[in-house]
PDB file of C-alpha atoms in Angstrom:
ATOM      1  CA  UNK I1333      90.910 106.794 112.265  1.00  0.00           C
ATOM      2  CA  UNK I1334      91.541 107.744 108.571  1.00  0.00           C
ATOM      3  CA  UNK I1335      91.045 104.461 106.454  1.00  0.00           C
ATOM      4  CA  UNK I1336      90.343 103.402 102.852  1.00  0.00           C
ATOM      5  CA  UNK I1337      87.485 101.166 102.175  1.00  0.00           C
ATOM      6  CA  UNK I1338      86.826  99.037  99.228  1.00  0.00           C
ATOM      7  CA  UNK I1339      83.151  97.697  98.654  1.00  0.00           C
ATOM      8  CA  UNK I1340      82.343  94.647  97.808  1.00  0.00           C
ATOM      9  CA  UNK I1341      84.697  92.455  99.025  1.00  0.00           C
ATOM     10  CA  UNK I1342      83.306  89.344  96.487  1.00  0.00           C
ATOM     11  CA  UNK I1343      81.626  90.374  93.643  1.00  0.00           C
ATOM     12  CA  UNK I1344      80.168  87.581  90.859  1.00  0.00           C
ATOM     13  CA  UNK I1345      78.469  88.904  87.911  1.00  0.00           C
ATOM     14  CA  UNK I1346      77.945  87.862  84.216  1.00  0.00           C
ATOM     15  CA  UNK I1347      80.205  88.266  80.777  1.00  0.00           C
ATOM     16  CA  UNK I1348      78.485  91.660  79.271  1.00  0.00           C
ATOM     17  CA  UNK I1349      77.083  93.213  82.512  1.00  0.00           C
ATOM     18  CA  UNK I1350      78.536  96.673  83.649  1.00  0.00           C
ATOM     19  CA  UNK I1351      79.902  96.716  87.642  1.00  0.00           C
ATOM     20  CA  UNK I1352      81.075  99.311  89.668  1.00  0.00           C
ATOM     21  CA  UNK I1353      83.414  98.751  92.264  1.00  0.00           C
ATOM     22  CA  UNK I1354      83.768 101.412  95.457  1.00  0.00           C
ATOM     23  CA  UNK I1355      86.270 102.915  96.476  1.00  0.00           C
ATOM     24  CA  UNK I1356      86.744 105.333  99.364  1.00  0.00           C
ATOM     25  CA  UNK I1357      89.339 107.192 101.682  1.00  0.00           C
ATOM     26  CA  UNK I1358      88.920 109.394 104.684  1.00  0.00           C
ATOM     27  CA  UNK I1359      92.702 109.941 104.245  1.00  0.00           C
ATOM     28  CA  UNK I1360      91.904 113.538 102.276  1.00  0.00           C
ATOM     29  CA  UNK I1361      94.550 112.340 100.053  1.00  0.00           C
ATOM     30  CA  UNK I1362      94.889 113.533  96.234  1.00  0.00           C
ATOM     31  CA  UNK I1363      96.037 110.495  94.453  1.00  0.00           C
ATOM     32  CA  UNK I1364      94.530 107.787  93.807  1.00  0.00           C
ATOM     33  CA  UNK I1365      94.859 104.891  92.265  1.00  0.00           C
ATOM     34  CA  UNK I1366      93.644 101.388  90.871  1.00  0.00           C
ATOM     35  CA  UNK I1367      95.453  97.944  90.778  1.00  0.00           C
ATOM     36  CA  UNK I1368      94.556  94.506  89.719  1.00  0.00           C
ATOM     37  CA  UNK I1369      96.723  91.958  90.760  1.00  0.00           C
ATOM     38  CA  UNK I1370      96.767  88.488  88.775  1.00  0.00           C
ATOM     39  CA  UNK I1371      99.550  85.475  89.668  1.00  0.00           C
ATOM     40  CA  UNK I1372     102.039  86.198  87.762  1.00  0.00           C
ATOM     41  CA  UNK I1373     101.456  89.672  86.994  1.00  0.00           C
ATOM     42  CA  UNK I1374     101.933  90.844  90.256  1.00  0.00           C
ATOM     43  CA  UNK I1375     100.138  94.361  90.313  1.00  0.00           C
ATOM     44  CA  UNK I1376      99.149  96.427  87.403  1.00  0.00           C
ATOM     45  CA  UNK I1377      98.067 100.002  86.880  1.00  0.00           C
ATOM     46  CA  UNK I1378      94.066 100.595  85.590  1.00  0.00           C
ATOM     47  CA  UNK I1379      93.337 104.593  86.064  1.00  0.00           C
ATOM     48  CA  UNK I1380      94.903 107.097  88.511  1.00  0.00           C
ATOM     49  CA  UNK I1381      93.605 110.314  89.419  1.00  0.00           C
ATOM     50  CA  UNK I1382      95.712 113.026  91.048  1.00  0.00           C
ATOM     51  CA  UNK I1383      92.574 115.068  92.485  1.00  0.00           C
ATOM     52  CA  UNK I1384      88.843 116.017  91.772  1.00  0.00           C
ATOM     53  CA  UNK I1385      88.231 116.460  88.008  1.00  0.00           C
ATOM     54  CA  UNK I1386      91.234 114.440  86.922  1.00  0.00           C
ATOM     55  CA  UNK I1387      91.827 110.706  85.568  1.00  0.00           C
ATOM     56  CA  UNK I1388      94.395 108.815  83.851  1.00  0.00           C
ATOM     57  CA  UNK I1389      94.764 105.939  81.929  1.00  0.00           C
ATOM     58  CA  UNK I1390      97.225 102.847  83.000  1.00  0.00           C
ATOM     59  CA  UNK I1391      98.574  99.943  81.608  1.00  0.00           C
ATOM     60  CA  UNK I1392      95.936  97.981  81.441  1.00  0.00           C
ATOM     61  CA  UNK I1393      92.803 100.540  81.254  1.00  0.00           C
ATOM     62  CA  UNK I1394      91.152  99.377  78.457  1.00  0.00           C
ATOM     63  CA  UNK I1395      87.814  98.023  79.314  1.00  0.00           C
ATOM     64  CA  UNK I1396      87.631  99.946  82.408  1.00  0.00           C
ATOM     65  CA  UNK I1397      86.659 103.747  83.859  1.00  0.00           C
ATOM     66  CA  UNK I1398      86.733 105.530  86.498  1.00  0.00           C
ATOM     67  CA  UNK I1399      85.779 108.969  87.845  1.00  0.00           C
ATOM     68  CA  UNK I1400      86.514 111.746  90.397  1.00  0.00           C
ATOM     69  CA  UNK I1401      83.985 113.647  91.550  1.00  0.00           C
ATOM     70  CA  UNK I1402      85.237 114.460  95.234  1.00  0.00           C
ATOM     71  CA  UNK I1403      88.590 114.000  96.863  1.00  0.00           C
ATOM     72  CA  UNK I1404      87.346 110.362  98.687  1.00  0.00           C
ATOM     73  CA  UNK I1405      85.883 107.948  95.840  1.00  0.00           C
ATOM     74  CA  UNK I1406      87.325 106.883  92.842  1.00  0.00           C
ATOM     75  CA  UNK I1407      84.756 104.519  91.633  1.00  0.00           C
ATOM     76  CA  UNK I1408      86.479 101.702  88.933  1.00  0.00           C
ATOM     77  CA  UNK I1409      83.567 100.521  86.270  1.00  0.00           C
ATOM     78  CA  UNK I1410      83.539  97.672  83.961  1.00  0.00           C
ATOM     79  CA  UNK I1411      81.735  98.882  81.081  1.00  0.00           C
ATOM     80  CA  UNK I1412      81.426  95.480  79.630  1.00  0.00           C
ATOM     81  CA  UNK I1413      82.697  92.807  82.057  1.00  0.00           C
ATOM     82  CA  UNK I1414      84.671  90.016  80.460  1.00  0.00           C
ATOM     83  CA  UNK I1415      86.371  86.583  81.711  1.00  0.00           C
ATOM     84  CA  UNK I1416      89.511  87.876  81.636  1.00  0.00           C
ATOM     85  CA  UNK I1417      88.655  90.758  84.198  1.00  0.00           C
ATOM     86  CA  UNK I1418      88.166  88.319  87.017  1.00  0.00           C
ATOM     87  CA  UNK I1419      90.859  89.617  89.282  1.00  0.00           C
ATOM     88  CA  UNK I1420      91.515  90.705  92.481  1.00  0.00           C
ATOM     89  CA  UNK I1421      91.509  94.992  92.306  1.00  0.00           C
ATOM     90  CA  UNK I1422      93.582  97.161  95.329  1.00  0.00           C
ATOM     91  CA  UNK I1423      92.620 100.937  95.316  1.00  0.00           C
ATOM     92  CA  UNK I1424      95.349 102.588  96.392  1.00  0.00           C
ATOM     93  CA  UNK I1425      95.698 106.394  98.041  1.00  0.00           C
ATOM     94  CA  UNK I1426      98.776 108.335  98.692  1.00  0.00           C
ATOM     95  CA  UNK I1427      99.965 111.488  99.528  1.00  0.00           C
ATOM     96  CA  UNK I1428     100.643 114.174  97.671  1.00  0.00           C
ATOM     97  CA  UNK I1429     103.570 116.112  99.283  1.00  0.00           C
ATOM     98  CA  UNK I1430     106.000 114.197  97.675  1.00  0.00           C
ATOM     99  CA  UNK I1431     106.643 109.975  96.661  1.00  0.00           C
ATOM    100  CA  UNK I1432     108.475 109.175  99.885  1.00  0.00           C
ATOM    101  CA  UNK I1433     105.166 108.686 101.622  1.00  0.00           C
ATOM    102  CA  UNK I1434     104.282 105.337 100.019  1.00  0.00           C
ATOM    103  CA  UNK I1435     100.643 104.376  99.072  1.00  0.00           C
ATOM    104  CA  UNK I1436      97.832 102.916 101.394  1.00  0.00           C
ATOM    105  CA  UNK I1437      95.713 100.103 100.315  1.00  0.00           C
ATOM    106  CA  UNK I1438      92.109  99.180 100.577  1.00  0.00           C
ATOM    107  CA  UNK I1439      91.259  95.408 101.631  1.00  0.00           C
ATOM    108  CA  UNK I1440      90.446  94.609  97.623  1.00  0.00           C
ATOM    109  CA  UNK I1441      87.676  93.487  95.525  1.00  0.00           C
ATOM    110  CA  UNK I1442      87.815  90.054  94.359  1.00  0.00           C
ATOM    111  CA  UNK I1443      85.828  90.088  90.821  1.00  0.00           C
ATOM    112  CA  UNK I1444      84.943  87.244  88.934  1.00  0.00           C
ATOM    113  CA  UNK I1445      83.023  87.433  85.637  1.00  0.00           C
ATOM    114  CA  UNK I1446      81.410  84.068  84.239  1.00  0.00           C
TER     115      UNK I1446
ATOM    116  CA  UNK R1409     113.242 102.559  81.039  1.00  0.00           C
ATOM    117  CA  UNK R1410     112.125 102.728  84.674  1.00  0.00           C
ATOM    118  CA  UNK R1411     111.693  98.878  85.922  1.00  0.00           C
ATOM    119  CA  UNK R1412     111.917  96.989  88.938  1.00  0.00           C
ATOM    120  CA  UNK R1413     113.200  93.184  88.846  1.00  0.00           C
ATOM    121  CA  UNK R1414     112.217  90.375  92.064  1.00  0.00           C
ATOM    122  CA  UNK R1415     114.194  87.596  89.833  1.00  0.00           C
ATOM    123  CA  UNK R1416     112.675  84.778  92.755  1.00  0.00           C
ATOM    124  CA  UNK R1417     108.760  84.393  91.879  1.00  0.00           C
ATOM    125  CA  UNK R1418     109.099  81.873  94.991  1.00  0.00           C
ATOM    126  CA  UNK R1419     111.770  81.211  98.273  1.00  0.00           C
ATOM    127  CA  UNK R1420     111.501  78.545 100.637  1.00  0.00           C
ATOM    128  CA  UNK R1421     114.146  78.656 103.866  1.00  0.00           C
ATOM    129  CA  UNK R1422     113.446  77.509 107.481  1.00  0.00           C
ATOM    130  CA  UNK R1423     112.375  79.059 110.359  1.00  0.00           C
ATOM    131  CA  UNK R1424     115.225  80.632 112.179  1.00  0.00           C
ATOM    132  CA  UNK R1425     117.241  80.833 108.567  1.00  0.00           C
ATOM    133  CA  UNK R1426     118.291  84.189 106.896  1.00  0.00           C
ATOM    134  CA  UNK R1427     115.953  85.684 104.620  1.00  0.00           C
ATOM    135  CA  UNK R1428     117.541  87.772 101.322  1.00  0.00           C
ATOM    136  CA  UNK R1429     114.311  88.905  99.071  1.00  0.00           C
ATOM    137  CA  UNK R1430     116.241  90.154  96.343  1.00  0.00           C
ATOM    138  CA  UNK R1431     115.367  93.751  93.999  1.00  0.00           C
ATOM    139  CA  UNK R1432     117.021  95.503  90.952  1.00  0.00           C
ATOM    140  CA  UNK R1433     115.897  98.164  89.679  1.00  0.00           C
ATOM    141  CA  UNK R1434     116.667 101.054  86.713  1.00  0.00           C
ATOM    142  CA  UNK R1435     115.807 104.437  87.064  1.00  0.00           C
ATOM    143  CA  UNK R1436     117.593 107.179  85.329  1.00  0.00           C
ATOM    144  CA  UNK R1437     116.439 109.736  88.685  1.00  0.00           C
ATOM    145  CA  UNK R1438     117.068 109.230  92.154  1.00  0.00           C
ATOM    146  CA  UNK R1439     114.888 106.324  93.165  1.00  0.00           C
ATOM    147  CA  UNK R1440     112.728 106.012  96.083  1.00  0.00           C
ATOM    148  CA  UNK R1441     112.080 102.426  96.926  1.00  0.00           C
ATOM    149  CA  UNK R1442     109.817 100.530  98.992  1.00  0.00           C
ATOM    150  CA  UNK R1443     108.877  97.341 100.619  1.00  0.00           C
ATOM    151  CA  UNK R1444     105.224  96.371 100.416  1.00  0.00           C
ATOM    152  CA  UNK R1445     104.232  92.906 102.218  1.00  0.00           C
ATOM    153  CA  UNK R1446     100.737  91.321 101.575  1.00  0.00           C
ATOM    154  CA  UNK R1447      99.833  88.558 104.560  1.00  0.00           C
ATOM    155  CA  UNK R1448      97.650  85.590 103.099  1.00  0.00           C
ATOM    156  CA  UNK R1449      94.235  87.284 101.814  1.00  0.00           C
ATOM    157  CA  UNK R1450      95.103  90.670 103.511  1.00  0.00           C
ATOM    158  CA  UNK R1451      95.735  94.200 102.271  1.00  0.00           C
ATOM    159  CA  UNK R1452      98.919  95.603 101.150  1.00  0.00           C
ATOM    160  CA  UNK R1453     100.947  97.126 103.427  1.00  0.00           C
ATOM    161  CA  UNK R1454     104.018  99.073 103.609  1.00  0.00           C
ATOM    162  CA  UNK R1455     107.218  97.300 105.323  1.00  0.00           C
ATOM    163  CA  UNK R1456     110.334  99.499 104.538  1.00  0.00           C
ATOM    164  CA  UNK R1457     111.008 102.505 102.834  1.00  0.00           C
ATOM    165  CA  UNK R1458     114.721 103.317 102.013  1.00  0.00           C
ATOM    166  CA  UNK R1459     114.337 107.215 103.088  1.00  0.00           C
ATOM    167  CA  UNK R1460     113.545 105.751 106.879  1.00  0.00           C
ATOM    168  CA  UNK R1461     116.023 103.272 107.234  1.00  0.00           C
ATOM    169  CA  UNK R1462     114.641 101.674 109.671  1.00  0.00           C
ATOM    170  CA  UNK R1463     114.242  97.862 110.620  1.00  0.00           C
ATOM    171  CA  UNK R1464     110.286  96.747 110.809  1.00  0.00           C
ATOM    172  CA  UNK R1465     109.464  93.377 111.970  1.00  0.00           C
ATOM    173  CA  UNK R1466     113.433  92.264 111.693  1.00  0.00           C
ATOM    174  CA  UNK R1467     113.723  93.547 108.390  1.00  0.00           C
ATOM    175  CA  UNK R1468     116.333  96.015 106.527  1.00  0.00           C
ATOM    176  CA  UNK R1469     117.178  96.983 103.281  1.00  0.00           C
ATOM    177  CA  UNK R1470     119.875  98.972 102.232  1.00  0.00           C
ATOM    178  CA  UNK R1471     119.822 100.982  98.735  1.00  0.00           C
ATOM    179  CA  UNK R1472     122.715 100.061  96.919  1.00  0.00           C
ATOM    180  CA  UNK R1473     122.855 102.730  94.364  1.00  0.00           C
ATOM    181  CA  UNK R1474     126.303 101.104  92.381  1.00  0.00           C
ATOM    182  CA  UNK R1475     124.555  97.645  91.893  1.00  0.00           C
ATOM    183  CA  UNK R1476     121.207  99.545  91.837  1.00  0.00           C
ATOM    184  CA  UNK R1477     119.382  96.951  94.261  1.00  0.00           C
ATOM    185  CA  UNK R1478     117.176  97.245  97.382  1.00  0.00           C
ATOM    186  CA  UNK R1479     117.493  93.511  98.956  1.00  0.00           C
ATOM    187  CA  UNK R1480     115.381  93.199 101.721  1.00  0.00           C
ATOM    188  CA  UNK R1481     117.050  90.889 104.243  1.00  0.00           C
ATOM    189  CA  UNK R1482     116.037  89.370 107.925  1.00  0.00           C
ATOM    190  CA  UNK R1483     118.885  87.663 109.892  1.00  0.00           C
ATOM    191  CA  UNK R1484     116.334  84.968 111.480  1.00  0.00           C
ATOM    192  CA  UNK R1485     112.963  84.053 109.649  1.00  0.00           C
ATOM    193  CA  UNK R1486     110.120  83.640 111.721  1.00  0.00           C
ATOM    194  CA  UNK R1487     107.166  81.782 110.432  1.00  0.00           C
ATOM    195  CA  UNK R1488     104.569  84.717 110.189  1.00  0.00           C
ATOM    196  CA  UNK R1489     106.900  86.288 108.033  1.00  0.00           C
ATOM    197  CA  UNK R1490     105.517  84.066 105.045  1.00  0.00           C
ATOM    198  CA  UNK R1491     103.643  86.301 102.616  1.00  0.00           C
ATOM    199  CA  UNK R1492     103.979  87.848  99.167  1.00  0.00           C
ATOM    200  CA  UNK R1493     106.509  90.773  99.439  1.00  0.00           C
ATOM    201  CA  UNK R1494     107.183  93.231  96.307  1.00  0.00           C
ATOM    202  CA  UNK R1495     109.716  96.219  95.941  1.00  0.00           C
ATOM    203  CA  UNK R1496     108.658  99.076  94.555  1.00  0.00           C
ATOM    204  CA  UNK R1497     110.392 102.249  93.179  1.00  0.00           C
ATOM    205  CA  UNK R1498     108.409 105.353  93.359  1.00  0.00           C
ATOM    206  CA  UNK R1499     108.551 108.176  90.255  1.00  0.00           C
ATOM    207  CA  UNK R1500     108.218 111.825  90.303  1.00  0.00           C
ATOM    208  CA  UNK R1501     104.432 111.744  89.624  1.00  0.00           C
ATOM    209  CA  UNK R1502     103.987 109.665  92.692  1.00  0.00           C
ATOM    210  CA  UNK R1503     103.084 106.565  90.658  1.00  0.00           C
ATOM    211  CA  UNK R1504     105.210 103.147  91.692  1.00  0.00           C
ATOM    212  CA  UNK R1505     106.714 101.034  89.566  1.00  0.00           C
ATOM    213  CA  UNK R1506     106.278  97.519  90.768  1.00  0.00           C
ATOM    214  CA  UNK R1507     108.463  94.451  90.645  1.00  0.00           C
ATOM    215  CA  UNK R1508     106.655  90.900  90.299  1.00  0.00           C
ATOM    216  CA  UNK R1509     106.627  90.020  93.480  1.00  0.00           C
ATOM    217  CA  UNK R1510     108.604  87.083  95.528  1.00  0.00           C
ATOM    218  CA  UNK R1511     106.600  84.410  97.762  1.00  0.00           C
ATOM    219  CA  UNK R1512     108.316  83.765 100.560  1.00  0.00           C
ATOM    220  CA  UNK R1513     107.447  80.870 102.453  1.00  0.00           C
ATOM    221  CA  UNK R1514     108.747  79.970 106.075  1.00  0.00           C
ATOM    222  CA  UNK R1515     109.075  76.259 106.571  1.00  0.00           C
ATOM    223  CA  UNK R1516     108.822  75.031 109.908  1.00  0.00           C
TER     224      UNK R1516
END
């Protein structure tokens, strides 16, 4: 079955450090996107990419960068990490046919930077 | 400008109660809107979309373009229905706009 896989699921690491999260869909979809979802917040827009070659910034990019090298994985980095980057982060894939198909989620990445 | 309102961060009722999650939105276009439900440290998933009509798990919602919501309702609330639940409104370059979110919590 088609899926979309996130990688890690817990992730620690220290103020300054670079981390990559994973991301990766068997869904052969073109878009693509990354969340992070704080209380109160609810879920905000990082980078989106609407096929290989092609990335977009958010509402909340800065700080963060992604890449799209083939149609599965958009990989999200933290060039620098910092506190206030400890979130949980959704990738998100969807279809490209039209915006009636809705998006499917990965299982997240919970981050937290110390 | 495009937005999508969930004016109840939080809503409590009983089991066997009816459930109204409540959505506004604005969109100058015309909207597609969604329900997305996230169980307690699960993955989001889609519930509802308007263009399907359909009823998942008990639920409906009905676009109402002259008041411009997308309520999601449930005549009976069951106690695994408890979860975060946001609406969403989808754009022409197949991003969503998202609302806040609402917690719903089922009391037994």
């Amino acid at each position: 079955d088609a899926e979309i896989t996130q990688s890690p699921r817990h992730k620690i690491t220290e103020t300054g450090r670079q981390v990559t999260l994973a991301c990766h869909q068997t869904w052969n979809h073109n878009n693509m996107f990354w969340y992070r979802q704080d209380l109160g917040h609810g879920l905000r827009l990082i980078h989106y990419s609407y096929g290989v070659q092609d990335t977009n910034k958010g509402e909340v990019s800065d700080g963060y960068s992604v890449s799209r090298s083939n149609t599965e994985d958009l990989p999200l980095t933290l060039e620098s990490a910092a506190s206030s980057q400890t979130s949980v982060y959704f990738c998100a894939s969807s279809e490209s046919v039209g915006p009636g198909y809705g998006y499917t989620f990965g299982s997240g990445t919970r981050l937290t930077v110390v | 400008a495009q937005r999508v309102t969930q004016p109840e961060k939080l809503l409590s009722v009983f089991k066997g109660a009816p459930v109204e999650l409540k959505c506004n939105y604005s969109y100058s276009g015309s909207p597609e809107l969604f329900w997305y439900v996230q169980y307690s440290r699960q993955r989001l998933q889609l519930l509802l979309r308007h263009i399907s009509r359909e009823s998942i798990k008990g639920f409906t919602a009905d676009l109402n373009k002259g008041e411009t919501s997308f309520h999601l309702k449930k005549p009976f609330a069951q106690e695994e229905d408890s979860a975060m639940y946001y609406c969403a409104l989808s754009e022409s370059n197949y991003q969503l706009i998202w609302g806040a979110g609402t917690k719903l919590i089922i009391k037994p």
